[in-house]
Short mmCIF file of C-alpha atoms and ligand atoms in Angstrom, two decimals:
data_model
loop_
_atom_site.label_atom_id
_atom_site.label_comp_id
_atom_site.label_asym_id
_atom_site.label_seq_id
_atom_site.Cartn_x
_atom_site.Cartn_y
_atom_site.Cartn_z
CA MET A 788 -0.06 0.05 -0.08
CA LYS A 789 1.19 3.50 -0.85
CA LEU A 790 1.90 5.87 2.09
CA SER A 791 -0.85 8.23 0.93
CA GLU A 792 -3.28 5.43 0.76
CA ALA A 793 -2.57 4.34 4.40
CA ILE A 794 -2.91 7.86 5.36
CA ILE A 795 -6.36 8.18 3.97
CA GLN A 796 -7.52 4.67 4.83
CA ARG A 797 -6.43 5.13 8.47
CA ARG A 798 -9.62 6.42 10.26
CA SER A 799 -10.49 5.90 14.05
CA ILE A 800 -12.33 2.44 14.27
CA ARG A 801 -14.82 2.15 17.08
CA SER A 802 -16.55 -1.30 16.03
CA TYR A 803 -14.49 -4.50 15.52
CA LEU A 804 -14.99 -8.07 14.26
CA ASP A 805 -14.76 -10.78 16.69
CA LYS A 806 -11.31 -11.98 15.35
CA GLN A 807 -7.96 -11.81 16.95
CA VAL A 808 -5.11 -10.50 15.02
CA ASP A 809 -2.41 -13.12 14.73
CA GLU A 810 0.33 -12.85 17.18
CA GLU A 811 3.15 -12.83 14.55
CA LEU A 812 1.47 -10.04 12.66
CA ILE A 813 1.07 -8.10 16.00
CA LYS A 814 4.76 -8.44 16.56
CA SER A 815 5.83 -7.56 13.10
CA ILE A 816 3.51 -4.26 13.31
CA PHE A 817 5.24 -3.26 16.52
CA LEU A 818 8.65 -4.11 15.19
CA GLN A 819 8.09 -1.80 11.99
CA ALA A 820 6.73 0.96 14.30
CA GLN A 821 9.86 0.79 16.43
CA ASP A 822 11.79 2.52 13.49
CA ALA A 823 9.91 5.75 14.13
CA PRO A 824 12.35 8.73 14.82
CA SER A 825 12.90 10.39 18.18
CA ASN A 826 14.87 13.31 19.49
CA CYS A 827 18.49 12.10 19.69
CA ASN A 828 17.01 8.56 19.10
CA THR A 829 15.88 8.55 22.80
CA GLN A 830 12.89 6.46 22.04
CA PRO A 831 11.01 7.31 25.19
CA TRP A 832 7.88 5.26 24.61
CA HIS A 833 7.03 1.91 26.38
CA VAL A 834 4.04 -0.04 25.05
CA SER A 835 1.99 -2.60 26.98
CA VAL A 836 -0.11 -4.78 24.55
CA VAL A 837 -3.04 -6.53 26.05
CA SER A 838 -4.94 -9.49 24.51
CA GLY A 839 -7.19 -12.39 25.69
CA ALA A 840 -7.72 -12.90 29.38
CA VAL A 841 -5.45 -9.87 30.32
CA ARG A 842 -7.31 -7.52 28.04
CA ASP A 843 -10.71 -8.71 29.42
CA GLU A 844 -9.51 -8.12 33.11
CA VAL A 845 -8.09 -4.70 32.32
CA GLU A 846 -11.49 -3.83 30.93
CA LYS A 847 -13.39 -5.17 33.68
CA ARG A 848 -11.29 -3.17 36.25
CA MET A 849 -11.42 0.09 34.26
CA VAL A 850 -15.15 -0.06 33.97
CA ALA A 851 -15.49 -0.98 37.60
CA GLU A 852 -13.40 2.09 38.58
CA ILE A 853 -15.70 4.39 36.33
CA MET A 854 -18.91 2.91 37.78
CA SER A 855 -17.64 3.38 41.38
CA GLY A 856 -17.33 7.16 40.44
CA LYS A 857 -13.60 7.42 41.01
CA PRO A 858 -12.15 10.57 39.47
CA PRO A 859 -9.86 10.20 36.42
CA ALA A 860 -6.09 9.77 37.41
CA ASN A 861 -4.19 10.95 34.43
CA VAL A 862 -0.52 11.55 35.02
CA PHE A 863 -0.28 14.09 32.25
CA LYS A 864 -2.72 16.84 31.41
CA PRO A 865 -5.41 15.56 29.08
CA GLY A 866 -5.36 17.17 25.56
CA ASP A 867 -9.12 18.06 25.70
CA LYS A 868 -9.16 20.58 28.70
CA ASP A 869 -9.07 24.38 28.70
CA LEU A 870 -9.45 24.52 24.84
CA VAL A 871 -9.70 28.06 23.17
CA GLU A 872 -12.61 28.44 21.01
CA GLU A 873 -11.17 27.39 17.74
CA ASN A 874 -10.20 24.03 19.00
CA ARG A 875 -13.19 23.82 21.36
CA LYS A 876 -15.46 24.12 18.25
CA ARG A 877 -13.65 21.27 16.37
CA GLN A 878 -13.85 19.08 19.43
CA ILE A 879 -17.68 19.59 19.75
CA ASP A 880 -18.24 19.06 15.99
CA CYS A 881 -16.15 15.94 16.22
CA ALA A 882 -18.35 14.60 19.24
CA ILE A 883 -21.70 15.50 17.44
CA ALA A 884 -20.42 13.83 14.22
CA LEU A 885 -19.81 10.66 16.34
CA TYR A 886 -23.23 10.66 18.11
CA ASP A 887 -24.91 11.51 14.67
CA SER A 888 -23.37 8.30 13.13
CA VAL A 889 -25.17 6.06 15.69
CA GLY A 890 -28.38 8.32 15.92
CA VAL A 891 -27.69 9.62 19.27
CA LYS A 892 -28.87 13.19 20.09
CA PHE A 893 -26.75 15.57 22.23
CA GLU A 894 -29.72 15.80 24.78
CA GLU A 895 -29.55 12.04 25.30
CA LYS A 896 -27.03 12.18 28.12
CA ASP A 897 -27.41 8.45 29.14
CA LYS A 898 -26.65 7.32 25.51
CA ARG A 899 -23.75 9.49 25.20
CA GLN A 900 -22.23 8.20 28.46
CA GLU A 901 -22.93 4.64 27.11
CA LEU A 902 -21.03 5.51 23.97
CA MET A 903 -18.30 7.14 26.22
CA LEU A 904 -17.88 3.97 28.31
CA ARG A 905 -17.22 2.04 25.21
CA ASN A 906 -13.67 3.65 25.39
CA TRP A 907 -12.73 1.37 28.35
CA GLN A 908 -14.35 -1.47 26.66
CA PHE A 909 -11.69 -1.05 23.95
CA PHE A 910 -14.75 -0.49 21.52
CA GLY A 911 -14.99 -4.27 21.42
CA ALA A 912 -11.44 -4.69 19.99
CA PRO A 913 -9.78 -7.97 20.81
CA HIS A 914 -6.41 -6.06 21.64
CA GLY A 915 -5.46 -2.85 23.44
CA ALA A 916 -2.20 -1.00 23.81
CA PHE A 917 -1.05 1.32 26.64
CA ILE A 918 1.60 3.92 25.43
CA SER A 919 3.53 5.59 28.18
CA MET A 920 6.75 7.56 28.86
CA ARG A 921 8.66 8.50 32.04
CA LYS A 922 6.58 10.88 34.27
CA ASP A 923 9.43 13.37 34.57
CA MET A 924 9.53 13.77 30.94
CA GLY A 925 8.10 16.88 28.98
CA GLU A 926 6.28 18.08 25.88
CA VAL A 927 9.25 17.44 23.68
CA ASN A 928 9.52 13.74 24.64
CA ALA A 929 5.78 13.62 24.10
CA VAL A 930 6.24 14.66 20.52
CA ASP A 931 8.41 11.47 20.07
CA VAL A 932 5.69 9.31 21.43
CA GLY A 933 3.14 11.16 19.17
CA ILE A 934 5.33 10.31 16.07
CA TYR A 935 5.61 6.82 17.19
CA VAL A 936 1.88 6.30 17.68
CA GLN A 937 1.14 7.71 14.22
CA THR A 938 3.83 5.36 12.67
CA LEU A 939 2.26 2.59 14.55
CA MET A 940 -1.36 3.49 13.25
CA LEU A 941 0.01 3.68 9.68
CA VAL A 942 1.71 0.46 9.79
CA MET A 943 -1.56 -1.08 11.11
CA ALA A 944 -3.40 0.54 8.30
CA ALA A 945 -1.01 -0.87 5.80
CA ASN A 946 -1.58 -4.26 7.24
CA GLY A 947 -5.39 -4.05 7.16
CA VAL A 948 -5.58 -3.71 10.95
CA GLY A 949 -7.85 -1.04 12.41
CA CYS A 950 -7.35 1.00 15.48
CA CYS A 951 -8.55 3.85 17.38
CA PRO A 952 -6.12 6.24 19.46
CA GLN A 953 -7.70 7.09 22.84
CA GLY A 954 -6.66 9.68 25.39
CA ALA A 955 -9.49 8.15 27.46
CA LEU A 956 -7.32 5.08 28.14
CA ALA A 957 -4.91 7.18 30.12
CA MET A 958 -7.67 8.14 32.65
CA TYR A 959 -7.98 5.02 34.72
CA PRO A 960 -4.42 3.57 34.56
CA ASN A 961 -4.41 1.25 37.76
CA ALA A 962 -5.25 -1.91 35.83
CA ALA A 963 -2.58 -1.14 33.13
CA TYR A 964 -0.02 -0.69 35.97
CA GLU A 965 -1.13 -3.76 37.79
CA LEU A 966 -1.77 -6.30 35.10
CA ALA A 967 0.14 -5.00 31.97
CA GLY A 968 3.56 -4.03 33.21
CA VAL A 969 3.45 -0.31 32.55
CA PRO A 970 6.47 0.83 34.42
CA GLU A 971 5.81 2.57 37.65
CA ASP A 972 7.86 5.50 36.89
CA HIS A 973 5.97 5.97 33.63
CA GLY A 974 2.61 7.81 32.87
CA ILE A 975 0.14 6.68 30.12
CA LEU A 976 -0.02 9.30 27.41
CA ILE A 977 -2.52 7.57 25.28
CA GLY A 978 -3.98 4.09 24.63
CA LEU A 979 -5.09 2.27 21.43
CA SER A 980 -7.75 -0.34 20.66
CA PHE A 981 -6.91 -2.55 17.66
CA GLY A 982 -8.31 -5.43 15.54
CA TYR A 983 -10.37 -5.97 12.40
CA ALA A 984 -12.70 -3.20 11.49
CA ASP A 985 -16.38 -4.02 11.15
CA LYS A 986 -16.38 -2.16 7.95
CA GLU A 987 -20.30 -1.97 7.81
CA ALA A 988 -20.65 -0.38 11.35
CA PRO A 989 -22.25 3.26 10.86
CA ILE A 990 -19.74 4.20 13.61
CA ASN A 991 -16.90 3.50 11.31
CA ASN A 992 -18.28 5.28 8.44
CA TYR A 993 -18.41 9.08 9.00
CA ASP A 994 -15.76 11.58 8.30
CA VAL A 995 -15.02 14.52 10.61
CA GLY A 996 -13.07 16.31 7.73
CA ARG A 997 -10.02 18.62 8.48
CA ALA A 998 -9.39 22.45 8.54
CA GLU A 999 -8.46 24.29 5.22
CA LEU A 1000 -4.86 24.11 4.72
CA ASP A 1001 -4.22 27.80 5.03
CA THR A 1002 -5.70 27.81 8.44
CA SER A 1003 -2.87 25.50 9.72
CA VAL A 1004 0.01 26.16 7.34
CA SER A 1005 1.80 29.24 6.25
CA PHE A 1006 4.13 29.37 3.35
CA TYR A 1007 6.73 32.15 3.05
CA SER A 1008 9.34 32.64 0.30
C1 FMN B 2137 -4.21 12.03 20.93
C2 FMN B 2137 -5.56 11.39 20.49
C3 FMN B 2137 -6.48 11.12 21.47
C4 FMN B 2137 -7.78 10.56 21.06
N1 FMN B 2137 -8.54 10.12 22.08
C5 FMN B 2137 -9.81 9.56 21.72
C6 FMN B 2137 -10.66 8.98 22.66
O1 FMN B 2137 -10.28 9.11 23.97
N2 FMN B 2137 -11.78 8.39 22.25
C7 FMN B 2137 -12.05 8.34 20.92
O2 FMN B 2137 -13.10 7.78 20.73
N3 FMN B 2137 -11.27 8.86 19.93
C8 FMN B 2137 -10.16 9.40 20.26
N4 FMN B 2137 -9.39 10.00 19.27
C9 FMN B 2137 -9.56 9.84 17.94
C10 FMN B 2137 -10.00 11.23 17.32
O3 FMN B 2137 -11.38 11.59 17.73
C11 FMN B 2137 -9.87 11.10 15.81
O4 FMN B 2137 -8.61 10.88 15.47
C12 FMN B 2137 -10.40 12.35 15.06
O5 FMN B 2137 -11.73 12.69 15.32
C13 FMN B 2137 -10.01 12.35 13.65
O6 FMN B 2137 -10.68 11.28 13.07
P1 FMN B 2137 -10.01 10.04 12.39
O7 FMN B 2137 -9.06 9.48 13.34
O8 FMN B 2137 -11.19 9.07 11.99
O9 FMN B 2137 -9.32 10.69 11.08
C14 FMN B 2137 -8.11 10.52 19.72
C15 FMN B 2137 -6.96 10.83 18.78
C16 FMN B 2137 -5.98 11.35 19.21
C17 FMN B 2137 -5.02 11.69 18.11
#
């Protein structure tokens, strides 16, 4: 697959087939992603991949924490807080497009919450990944992790594997520390659900679009 095709084909997948990704293919995907560049080649990311019984137990514990009313316990500041109007508008439009795709209206709070809860059920994906870096690292190191995650997602797309990057998977990290070996001196920046996409599912078939090029990029010569 051409890079341009992988970029276009990668879309966040929030409904999956009940089919595991072969273990060898998973290893090969993570091996390829390991080639991502980083500042002075520091490679600050650590990834804990969960499948099978561990994945199920992590889901159970995250959902139990949420249901018990525990507040989120992010190590790093979440990316969706304190947004200025331009970014906040895009965030709201993105949420509304998601609700619309499954016929949920903004006023239907219970249904919205149900949809939100799907985050910690890995959207039904057979696999999850928790991506962390040391707690004492900062924004520049987080750039490395972001580059790594996009490399990983494109490799997945090129191999026909769907995924959804999820800041939500950084909110209730206890289970990932206890069951999936996230290093104690690390904080989770982001998680990823992955598996084979249910291509027919409406939730996988809407497009949030992007800003016009000149609102993001300026050219000078
Ligand atoms: C850093 C990051 C965090 C995200 N967190 C979530 C999340 O918690 N839950 C979710 O459903 N989607 C999440 N997304 C997916 C975005 O909503 C999605 O990438 C965006 O709307 C663009 O859509 P696309 O990925 O289909 O191109 C996240 C994406 C990124 C890059």
